[in-house]
Each structure stands twice: as structure tokens, then as C-alpha cells.
Amino acid sequence: MAKIISIINLKGGVAKTTTTVGLAQVLSTEFNKKVLVIDLDAQTNATTMLIGEEKWLEVNKDKQTIAQLFYEGVYPKSEKIFDINKAILKGVSNIDEVKLVDLLPSSLELIDIQEDVIKAPRGIFSTIRPVDLLGRQLSKVKERYDYILIDCPPNLGVITRNGLKVSDVYIIPTIPDILSTYGIPQIISRVKKYSKELERDIKPLGIVITKYREQSPVHRRTIKKLQEEVDCKVFNTIFKENDSIASAAEYINKSTVRQKWGYGGQVNNFIALAREIIEAME
């Protein structure tokens, strides 16, 4: 049975996508886990990190993206083009040693589709609710994977709720500053409320500290505050601010995860975080 994890923060620029992709890659190379990355974010960052812009243009043209999945849910009389078995791209990575990561890609068109889902007449969803659109498709393939990582958009709208509904737990990456952490209590309280509506428990697995600056008193105080005041554990693994993380977003072929993420300890951090997650979930 796949372990399904949503990765979310209401604030952009907190290394949410980087965390998702890095975790997927080390789960594959270091722990031999079969991983599916689902890109629910219309910015398509996870998609382009894993397949590059050229391949993304190709799959977007063929309408085999998450946007088409939602489009056909909103417009049930539309031509049925989306096929999740075709849409999932197998063995994606620009790293030679990463063999076990698949991708359900996103599309810029998801921005408009989200508005369509929200505005759609209630009668359209007489047989399936809008928050069930992803789950209906995912049920066809989820048994193939050990882990499914869902890169959610920076909001708690209907697209994100699709991701949360199929998830066992969620992770919150954050920079330890005031602006990045401000919305964390809101995320936890709103997901808790949503869980009650669904009558199933979607728990926060932990907060991941990213872009940490050791010399920053604000960063140190913020971590302490999160540990003491927020109803969610803070992972022991901390990602320091590092240029290698930023450069890893480029789609350039590498042989190993260490070549991609640099030799300054970032790969070890991803491995340590993956180990914390595995121990918590298995």
C-alpha cells in the first residue's frame, strides 16, 4: 500500500518543490522505493525539474497532464483524452542513478481549470464531488508505488484539497522566518477541519526547516517558537541555505544525486529526512 504525502505551504519560495523532488530522488536511490510525484501546482516547477521544459511542452500538447484530468471532471461531456497510464511518465529524472521515480505532470492551464472547478454548476458533480477527481484516477495506479509525493499549490483551494483527500499525512516545508511560518497554524487548523468533514484523519507529519541561516537570530528564535507553540513536530533534519539547492532546479544531466544536489551535505540531509519519514510511516 502506497504511503501518500502532500507537501504544502501557503507561502511560496520555501523550497516546497525542491523538498518534494529531492525526497523522491533519494527514496529511489538510497532506499529502493518506487515513487510517484504528482505535480498539482500550476507553476509546473516539479514537472520541469524532473523532465525539462522541452518534454513538458510535448506532454502538455498531448493533454496528458493533471490539468486535463480536472478539465474532464468539470466537463464530463468533453472528449475523453486523459489516460492516467499514459499521463504518468516513467523513470523520470536528469540523474542517471535515479530509476524508480515516475511523474504525473502539471500544466499552466491548471490555473484556469481551478476556477472552472470552483464555478462549475453543482449538477455537474452529481456522480463525483470535485474533491474526488484526483482520487478517482489515482485509485487505478497507487498500488504500484511505495510512496506518492504530492506537490501542492500554495493555497488550500479545491486542487490542494484533492491532494489532501488522498493523503495519509502532509509535510510543511518552511523558511524559519516570520512571513514563511505565519500561515502554518492556519494550515494545520484548516486541514484538521477538512479531515473532520471527510471523517478521516489527515495528520501533519512534520515541519521541514529550509534555507536556514545559522547566524540569523530570527531563524533560531523561529525554530524554537515552532517547536514550542505549533501542534506539529519539527523534523530534526535542517536544510541550510545553499547555492547548490538553487542550481539543482536546472534540468542538467547528472550521474548521481550528489552531483545534482552538491557535495556540501544537502544529499545527506535529504537522506536523513527520508529516513525520518520512513521511520514515522513504516
mmCIF file of C-alpha atoms in Angstrom:
data_model
loop_
_atom_site.group_PDB
_atom_site.id
_atom_site.type_symbol
_atom_site.label_atom_id
_atom_site.label_comp_id
_atom_site.label_asym_id
_atom_site.label_seq_id
_atom_site.Cartn_x
_atom_site.Cartn_y
_atom_site.Cartn_z
ATOM 1 C CA MET A 1 0.000 0.000 0.000
ATOM 2 C CA ALA A 2 1.450 3.340 -1.054
ATOM 3 C CA LYS A 3 2.222 5.945 1.590
ATOM 4 C CA ILE A 4 0.786 9.217 0.275
ATOM 5 C CA ILE A 5 2.233 12.543 1.408
ATOM 6 C CA SER A 6 1.158 16.055 0.442
ATOM 7 C CA ILE A 7 3.782 18.793 0.610
ATOM 8 C CA ILE A 8 2.258 22.199 1.275
ATOM 9 C CA ASN A 9 2.829 25.744 2.464
ATOM 10 C CA LEU A 10 0.714 28.843 1.829
ATOM 11 C CA LYS A 11 3.911 30.834 1.221
ATOM 12 C CA GLY A 12 5.884 30.458 -1.983
ATOM 13 C CA GLY A 13 9.666 30.311 -2.163
ATOM 14 C CA VAL A 14 10.097 27.996 0.826
ATOM 15 C CA ALA A 15 11.693 25.108 -1.135
ATOM 16 C CA LYS A 16 8.436 23.143 -1.273
ATOM 17 C CA THR A 17 9.101 21.734 -4.728
ATOM 18 C CA THR A 18 12.795 21.222 -4.025
ATOM 19 C CA THR A 19 11.863 19.195 -0.954
ATOM 20 C CA THR A 20 9.426 17.102 -2.987
ATOM 21 C CA VAL A 21 11.847 16.322 -5.805
ATOM 22 C CA GLY A 22 14.884 15.751 -3.586
ATOM 23 C CA LEU A 23 12.925 13.378 -1.357
ATOM 24 C CA ALA A 24 11.639 11.425 -4.340
ATOM 25 C CA GLN A 25 15.129 11.017 -5.741
ATOM 26 C CA VAL A 26 16.797 9.789 -2.544
ATOM 27 C CA LEU A 27 13.867 7.490 -1.741
ATOM 28 C CA SER A 28 14.682 5.898 -5.097
ATOM 29 C CA THR A 29 18.474 5.776 -4.929
ATOM 30 C CA GLU A 30 19.102 5.234 -1.216
ATOM 31 C CA PHE A 31 16.026 3.285 -0.083
ATOM 32 C CA ASN A 32 14.974 1.485 -3.285
ATOM 33 C CA LYS A 33 11.444 2.889 -3.074
ATOM 34 C CA LYS A 34 9.151 3.213 -6.065
ATOM 35 C CA VAL A 35 7.910 6.818 -6.033
ATOM 36 C CA LEU A 36 5.236 8.756 -7.905
ATOM 37 C CA VAL A 37 5.461 12.553 -7.873
ATOM 38 C CA ILE A 38 2.160 14.315 -8.559
ATOM 39 C CA ASP A 39 2.561 17.957 -9.534
ATOM 40 C CA LEU A 40 -0.622 19.802 -8.527
ATOM 41 C CA ASP A 41 0.991 23.235 -8.778
ATOM 42 C CA ALA A 42 0.202 25.231 -11.920
ATOM 43 C CA GLN A 43 3.703 26.717 -11.790
ATOM 44 C CA THR A 44 4.886 23.270 -13.021
ATOM 45 C CA ASN A 45 8.206 23.556 -11.173
ATOM 46 C CA ALA A 46 8.333 19.912 -10.086
ATOM 47 C CA THR A 47 7.464 18.871 -13.625
ATOM 48 C CA THR A 48 10.193 20.900 -15.293
ATOM 49 C CA MET A 49 12.746 19.872 -12.652
ATOM 50 C CA LEU A 50 12.089 16.221 -13.466
ATOM 51 C CA ILE A 51 11.571 16.237 -17.242
ATOM 52 C CA GLY A 52 12.750 19.612 -18.534
ATOM 53 C CA GLU A 53 10.812 22.211 -20.494
ATOM 54 C CA GLU A 54 11.090 20.501 -23.887
ATOM 55 C CA LYS A 55 9.472 17.264 -22.697
ATOM 56 C CA TRP A 56 6.865 19.243 -20.751
ATOM 57 C CA LEU A 57 5.812 21.095 -23.920
ATOM 58 C CA GLU A 58 5.332 17.728 -25.611
ATOM 59 C CA VAL A 59 3.136 16.182 -22.895
ATOM 60 C CA ASN A 60 1.202 19.426 -22.496
ATOM 61 C CA LYS A 61 0.437 19.436 -26.216
ATOM 62 C CA ASP A 62 -0.816 15.852 -25.922
ATOM 63 C CA LYS A 63 -3.032 16.935 -22.980
ATOM 64 C CA GLN A 64 -1.660 14.210 -20.732
ATOM 65 C CA THR A 65 -1.336 16.401 -17.636
ATOM 66 C CA ILE A 66 -3.122 16.937 -14.351
ATOM 67 C CA ALA A 67 -4.967 19.888 -15.921
ATOM 68 C CA GLN A 68 -6.709 17.583 -18.406
ATOM 69 C CA LEU A 69 -7.705 15.255 -15.561
ATOM 70 C CA PHE A 70 -9.547 18.103 -13.855
ATOM 71 C CA TYR A 71 -10.901 19.518 -17.128
ATOM 72 C CA GLU A 72 -12.645 16.264 -17.978
ATOM 73 C CA GLY A 73 -14.026 16.119 -14.444
ATOM 74 C CA VAL A 74 -15.521 19.593 -14.765
ATOM 75 C CA TYR A 75 -16.784 18.976 -18.296
ATOM 76 C CA PRO A 76 -17.969 15.352 -18.305
ATOM 77 C CA LYS A 77 -19.320 15.635 -21.855
ATOM 78 C CA SER A 78 -15.944 16.696 -23.228
ATOM 79 C CA GLU A 79 -13.827 14.342 -25.317
ATOM 80 C CA LYS A 80 -12.054 11.883 -23.043
ATOM 81 C CA ILE A 81 -8.363 12.291 -23.798
ATOM 82 C CA PHE A 82 -6.756 11.827 -20.394
ATOM 83 C CA ASP A 83 -5.417 8.357 -19.606
ATOM 84 C CA ILE A 84 -3.551 8.156 -16.316
ATOM 85 C CA ASN A 85 -1.484 5.213 -17.530
ATOM 86 C CA LYS A 86 -0.270 7.310 -20.467
ATOM 87 C CA ALA A 87 -0.017 10.525 -18.458
ATOM 88 C CA ILE A 88 2.318 9.070 -15.840
ATOM 89 C CA LEU A 89 5.853 9.449 -17.154
ATOM 90 C CA LYS A 90 8.030 6.521 -16.148
ATOM 91 C CA GLY A 91 11.560 6.721 -14.796
ATOM 92 C CA VAL A 92 11.825 10.492 -14.943
ATOM 93 C CA SER A 93 14.978 12.247 -13.847
ATOM 94 C CA ASN A 94 18.018 14.028 -15.188
ATOM 95 C CA ILE A 95 20.084 11.851 -12.828
ATOM 96 C CA ASP A 96 21.346 8.557 -14.244
ATOM 97 C CA GLU A 97 21.133 6.608 -10.973
ATOM 98 C CA VAL A 98 17.507 7.600 -10.285
ATOM 99 C CA LYS A 99 15.444 4.750 -11.757
ATOM 100 C CA LEU A 100 12.292 4.496 -9.641
ATOM 101 C CA VAL A 101 10.652 7.928 -9.869
ATOM 102 C CA ASP A 102 7.543 8.466 -12.007
ATOM 103 C CA LEU A 103 5.700 11.747 -12.599
ATOM 104 C CA LEU A 104 2.125 12.862 -13.147
ATOM 105 C CA PRO A 105 2.906 16.240 -14.726
ATOM 106 C CA SER A 106 1.203 19.578 -14.262
ATOM 107 C CA SER A 107 0.282 22.339 -16.702
ATOM 108 C CA LEU A 108 -0.020 26.113 -16.688
ATOM 109 C CA GLU A 109 -3.611 25.554 -17.809
ATOM 110 C CA LEU A 110 -4.394 24.331 -14.303
ATOM 111 C CA ILE A 111 -4.778 27.983 -13.234
ATOM 112 C CA ASP A 112 -7.905 28.378 -15.373
ATOM 113 C CA ILE A 113 -9.172 24.878 -14.630
ATOM 114 C CA GLN A 114 -9.167 25.543 -10.893
ATOM 115 C CA GLU A 115 -11.502 28.478 -11.471
ATOM 116 C CA ASP A 116 -13.733 26.239 -13.601
ATOM 117 C CA VAL A 117 -13.917 23.633 -10.826
ATOM 118 C CA ILE A 118 -14.944 26.284 -8.311
ATOM 119 C CA LYS A 119 -17.563 27.864 -10.596
ATOM 120 C CA ALA A 120 -18.990 24.661 -12.073
ATOM 121 C CA PRO A 121 -22.741 24.103 -11.529
ATOM 122 C CA ARG A 122 -23.418 21.663 -8.700
ATOM 123 C CA GLY A 123 -25.283 19.323 -11.036
ATOM 124 C CA ILE A 124 -22.090 18.515 -12.916
ATOM 125 C CA PHE A 125 -20.822 16.700 -9.847
ATOM 126 C CA SER A 126 -23.901 14.550 -9.285
ATOM 127 C CA THR A 127 -21.823 11.376 -9.519
ATOM 128 C CA ILE A 128 -18.458 12.603 -8.190
ATOM 129 C CA ARG A 129 -17.521 15.505 -5.940
ATOM 130 C CA PRO A 130 -14.884 17.989 -7.129
ATOM 131 C CA VAL A 131 -12.512 16.932 -4.320
ATOM 132 C CA ASP A 132 -12.664 13.339 -5.586
ATOM 133 C CA LEU A 133 -11.421 13.978 -9.125
ATOM 134 C CA LEU A 134 -7.790 13.101 -8.396
ATOM 135 C CA GLY A 135 -8.639 10.188 -6.124
ATOM 136 C CA ARG A 136 -10.804 8.524 -8.750
ATOM 137 C CA GLN A 137 -7.873 8.403 -11.174
ATOM 138 C CA LEU A 138 -5.188 7.687 -8.594
ATOM 139 C CA SER A 139 -7.023 4.590 -7.376
ATOM 140 C CA LYS A 140 -6.121 2.940 -10.695
ATOM 141 C CA VAL A 141 -2.364 3.148 -10.143
ATOM 142 C CA LYS A 142 -1.478 3.794 -6.500
ATOM 143 C CA GLU A 143 -0.780 0.144 -5.676
ATOM 144 C CA ARG A 144 2.264 0.290 -7.945
ATOM 145 C CA TYR A 145 4.129 2.636 -5.610
ATOM 146 C CA ASP A 146 5.761 2.663 -2.200
ATOM 147 C CA TYR A 147 5.443 6.433 -1.865
ATOM 148 C CA ILE A 148 3.368 9.074 -3.611
ATOM 149 C CA LEU A 149 4.516 12.665 -3.082
ATOM 150 C CA ILE A 150 2.070 15.428 -3.997
ATOM 151 C CA ASP A 151 3.475 18.898 -4.645
ATOM 152 C CA CYS A 152 0.514 21.130 -3.749
ATOM 153 C CA PRO A 153 -0.077 24.747 -4.810
ATOM 154 C CA PRO A 154 0.435 27.462 -2.165
ATOM 155 C CA ASN A 155 -3.212 27.616 -1.141
ATOM 156 C CA LEU A 156 -5.943 25.455 0.359
ATOM 157 C CA GLY A 157 -8.234 25.571 -2.665
ATOM 158 C CA VAL A 158 -10.035 22.718 -4.365
ATOM 159 C CA ILE A 159 -6.923 21.433 -6.170
ATOM 160 C CA THR A 160 -4.975 21.204 -2.918
ATOM 161 C CA ARG A 161 -7.960 19.574 -1.215
ATOM 162 C CA ASN A 162 -7.884 16.886 -3.907
ATOM 163 C CA GLY A 163 -4.302 16.150 -2.903
ATOM 164 C CA LEU A 164 -5.024 16.202 0.812
ATOM 165 C CA LYS A 165 -8.054 13.939 0.444
ATOM 166 C CA VAL A 166 -5.960 11.082 -0.914
ATOM 167 C CA SER A 167 -3.068 11.690 1.503
ATOM 168 C CA ASP A 168 -2.195 9.880 4.696
ATOM 169 C CA VAL A 169 -0.142 12.798 6.009
ATOM 170 C CA TYR A 170 1.258 16.148 4.947
ATOM 171 C CA ILE A 171 4.600 17.920 5.331
ATOM 172 C CA ILE A 172 5.153 21.671 5.653
ATOM 173 C CA PRO A 173 8.496 22.987 4.351
ATOM 174 C CA THR A 174 9.283 26.474 5.629
ATOM 175 C CA ILE A 175 11.993 29.058 5.953
ATOM 176 C CA PRO A 176 12.259 29.849 9.672
ATOM 177 C CA ASP A 177 11.162 33.474 9.403
ATOM 178 C CA ILE A 178 8.008 35.375 10.297
ATOM 179 C CA LEU A 179 6.426 35.581 6.834
ATOM 180 C CA SER A 180 7.052 31.949 5.863
ATOM 181 C CA THR A 181 5.747 30.467 9.124
ATOM 182 C CA TYR A 182 2.827 32.839 9.664
ATOM 183 C CA GLY A 183 0.292 30.604 7.908
ATOM 184 C CA ILE A 184 1.374 27.278 9.435
ATOM 185 C CA PRO A 185 -1.175 27.266 12.309
ATOM 186 C CA GLN A 186 -3.872 28.085 9.743
ATOM 187 C CA ILE A 187 -2.821 25.159 7.551
ATOM 188 C CA ILE A 188 -2.955 22.763 10.490
ATOM 189 C CA SER A 189 -6.322 24.003 11.772
ATOM 190 C CA ARG A 190 -7.955 24.057 8.335
ATOM 191 C CA VAL A 191 -6.695 20.605 7.379
ATOM 192 C CA LYS A 192 -7.938 19.322 10.739
ATOM 193 C CA LYS A 193 -11.370 20.783 9.988
ATOM 194 C CA TYR A 194 -11.284 19.286 6.488
ATOM 195 C CA SER A 195 -10.340 15.905 7.982
ATOM 196 C CA LYS A 196 -13.414 16.004 10.198
ATOM 197 C CA GLU A 197 -15.605 16.761 7.183
ATOM 198 C CA LEU A 198 -14.119 13.745 5.393
ATOM 199 C CA GLU A 199 -14.292 11.593 8.537
ATOM 200 C CA ARG A 200 -10.690 10.512 8.077
ATOM 201 C CA ASP A 201 -7.512 11.629 9.781
ATOM 202 C CA ILE A 202 -5.004 13.552 7.656
ATOM 203 C CA LYS A 203 -2.158 14.242 10.057
ATOM 204 C CA PRO A 204 0.738 16.698 9.856
ATOM 205 C CA LEU A 205 3.848 14.530 9.698
ATOM 206 C CA GLY A 206 6.208 17.390 10.375
ATOM 207 C CA ILE A 207 7.685 20.776 9.513
ATOM 208 C CA VAL A 208 10.846 20.826 7.389
ATOM 209 C CA ILE A 209 13.187 23.747 8.034
ATOM 210 C CA THR A 210 14.703 25.053 4.783
ATOM 211 C CA LYS A 211 17.132 27.830 3.819
ATOM 212 C CA TYR A 212 18.333 28.046 7.408
ATOM 213 C CA ARG A 213 20.983 30.631 8.256
ATOM 214 C CA GLU A 214 22.939 29.733 11.372
ATOM 215 C CA GLN A 215 23.957 33.331 12.022
ATOM 216 C CA SER A 216 20.376 34.608 11.990
ATOM 217 C CA PRO A 217 18.851 35.197 15.447
ATOM 218 C CA VAL A 218 15.432 35.364 13.778
ATOM 219 C CA HIS A 219 15.876 31.890 12.316
ATOM 220 C CA ARG A 220 16.969 30.438 15.651
ATOM 221 C CA ARG A 221 14.084 32.069 17.526
ATOM 222 C CA THR A 222 11.550 30.988 14.914
ATOM 223 C CA ILE A 223 12.601 27.338 15.106
ATOM 224 C CA LYS A 224 12.329 27.437 18.884
ATOM 225 C CA LYS A 225 8.876 29.011 18.614
ATOM 226 C CA LEU A 226 7.708 26.351 16.153
ATOM 227 C CA GLN A 227 8.965 23.594 18.436
ATOM 228 C CA GLU A 228 7.212 25.041 21.468
ATOM 229 C CA GLU A 229 3.988 26.531 20.118
ATOM 230 C CA VAL A 230 2.846 24.702 16.983
ATOM 231 C CA ASP A 231 0.880 21.456 17.186
ATOM 232 C CA CYS A 232 3.216 19.688 14.775
ATOM 233 C CA LYS A 233 6.675 18.247 15.218
ATOM 234 C CA VAL A 234 9.676 19.866 13.589
ATOM 235 C CA PHE A 235 11.892 17.357 11.779
ATOM 236 C CA ASN A 236 15.417 17.026 13.139
ATOM 237 C CA THR A 237 16.818 17.438 9.638
ATOM 238 C CA ILE A 238 17.502 21.076 8.770
ATOM 239 C CA PHE A 239 18.419 22.340 5.296
ATOM 240 C CA LYS A 240 20.829 25.255 5.379
ATOM 241 C CA GLU A 241 20.759 27.999 2.784
ATOM 242 C CA ASN A 242 22.932 26.728 -0.044
ATOM 243 C CA ASP A 243 23.588 27.711 -3.664
ATOM 244 C CA SER A 244 23.640 24.049 -4.728
ATOM 245 C CA ILE A 245 19.944 23.769 -3.893
ATOM 246 C CA ALA A 246 19.089 26.668 -6.186
ATOM 247 C CA SER A 247 21.245 25.356 -9.042
ATOM 248 C CA ALA A 248 19.667 21.899 -8.707
ATOM 249 C CA ALA A 249 16.457 23.308 -10.170
ATOM 250 C CA GLU A 250 18.134 23.438 -13.592
ATOM 251 C CA TYR A 251 17.441 20.470 -15.860
ATOM 252 C CA ILE A 252 21.032 19.375 -16.495
ATOM 253 C CA ASN A 253 22.036 15.728 -16.800
ATOM 254 C CA LYS A 254 23.989 14.341 -13.844
ATOM 255 C CA SER A 255 25.246 10.867 -12.967
ATOM 256 C CA THR A 256 24.434 10.836 -9.251
ATOM 257 C CA VAL A 257 22.239 12.647 -6.739
ATOM 258 C CA ARG A 258 25.391 14.038 -5.133
ATOM 259 C CA GLN A 259 26.403 15.655 -8.402
ATOM 260 C CA LYS A 260 22.956 17.221 -8.696
ATOM 261 C CA TRP A 261 22.499 18.447 -5.137
ATOM 262 C CA GLY A 262 26.151 19.219 -4.431
ATOM 263 C CA TYR A 263 28.689 17.722 -2.070
ATOM 264 C CA GLY A 264 28.075 20.128 0.814
ATOM 265 C CA GLY A 265 25.813 17.881 2.841
ATOM 266 C CA GLN A 266 22.496 18.540 1.107
ATOM 267 C CA VAL A 267 22.173 14.959 -0.137
ATOM 268 C CA ASN A 268 22.881 13.701 3.366
ATOM 269 C CA ASN A 269 20.100 15.975 4.596
ATOM 270 C CA PHE A 270 17.650 14.543 2.072
ATOM 271 C CA ILE A 271 18.656 11.035 3.117
ATOM 272 C CA ALA A 272 18.233 11.912 6.791
ATOM 273 C CA LEU A 273 14.814 13.452 6.138
ATOM 274 C CA ALA A 274 13.736 10.428 4.101
ATOM 275 C CA ARG A 275 14.834 8.180 6.954
ATOM 276 C CA GLU A 276 12.790 10.227 9.451
ATOM 277 C CA ILE A 277 9.744 9.918 7.197
ATOM 278 C CA ILE A 278 10.187 6.179 6.648
ATOM 279 C CA GLU A 279 10.578 5.568 10.379
ATOM 280 C CA ALA A 280 7.424 7.574 11.078
ATOM 281 C CA MET A 281 5.328 5.863 8.392
ATOM 282 C CA GLU A 282 6.642 2.304 8.296
#
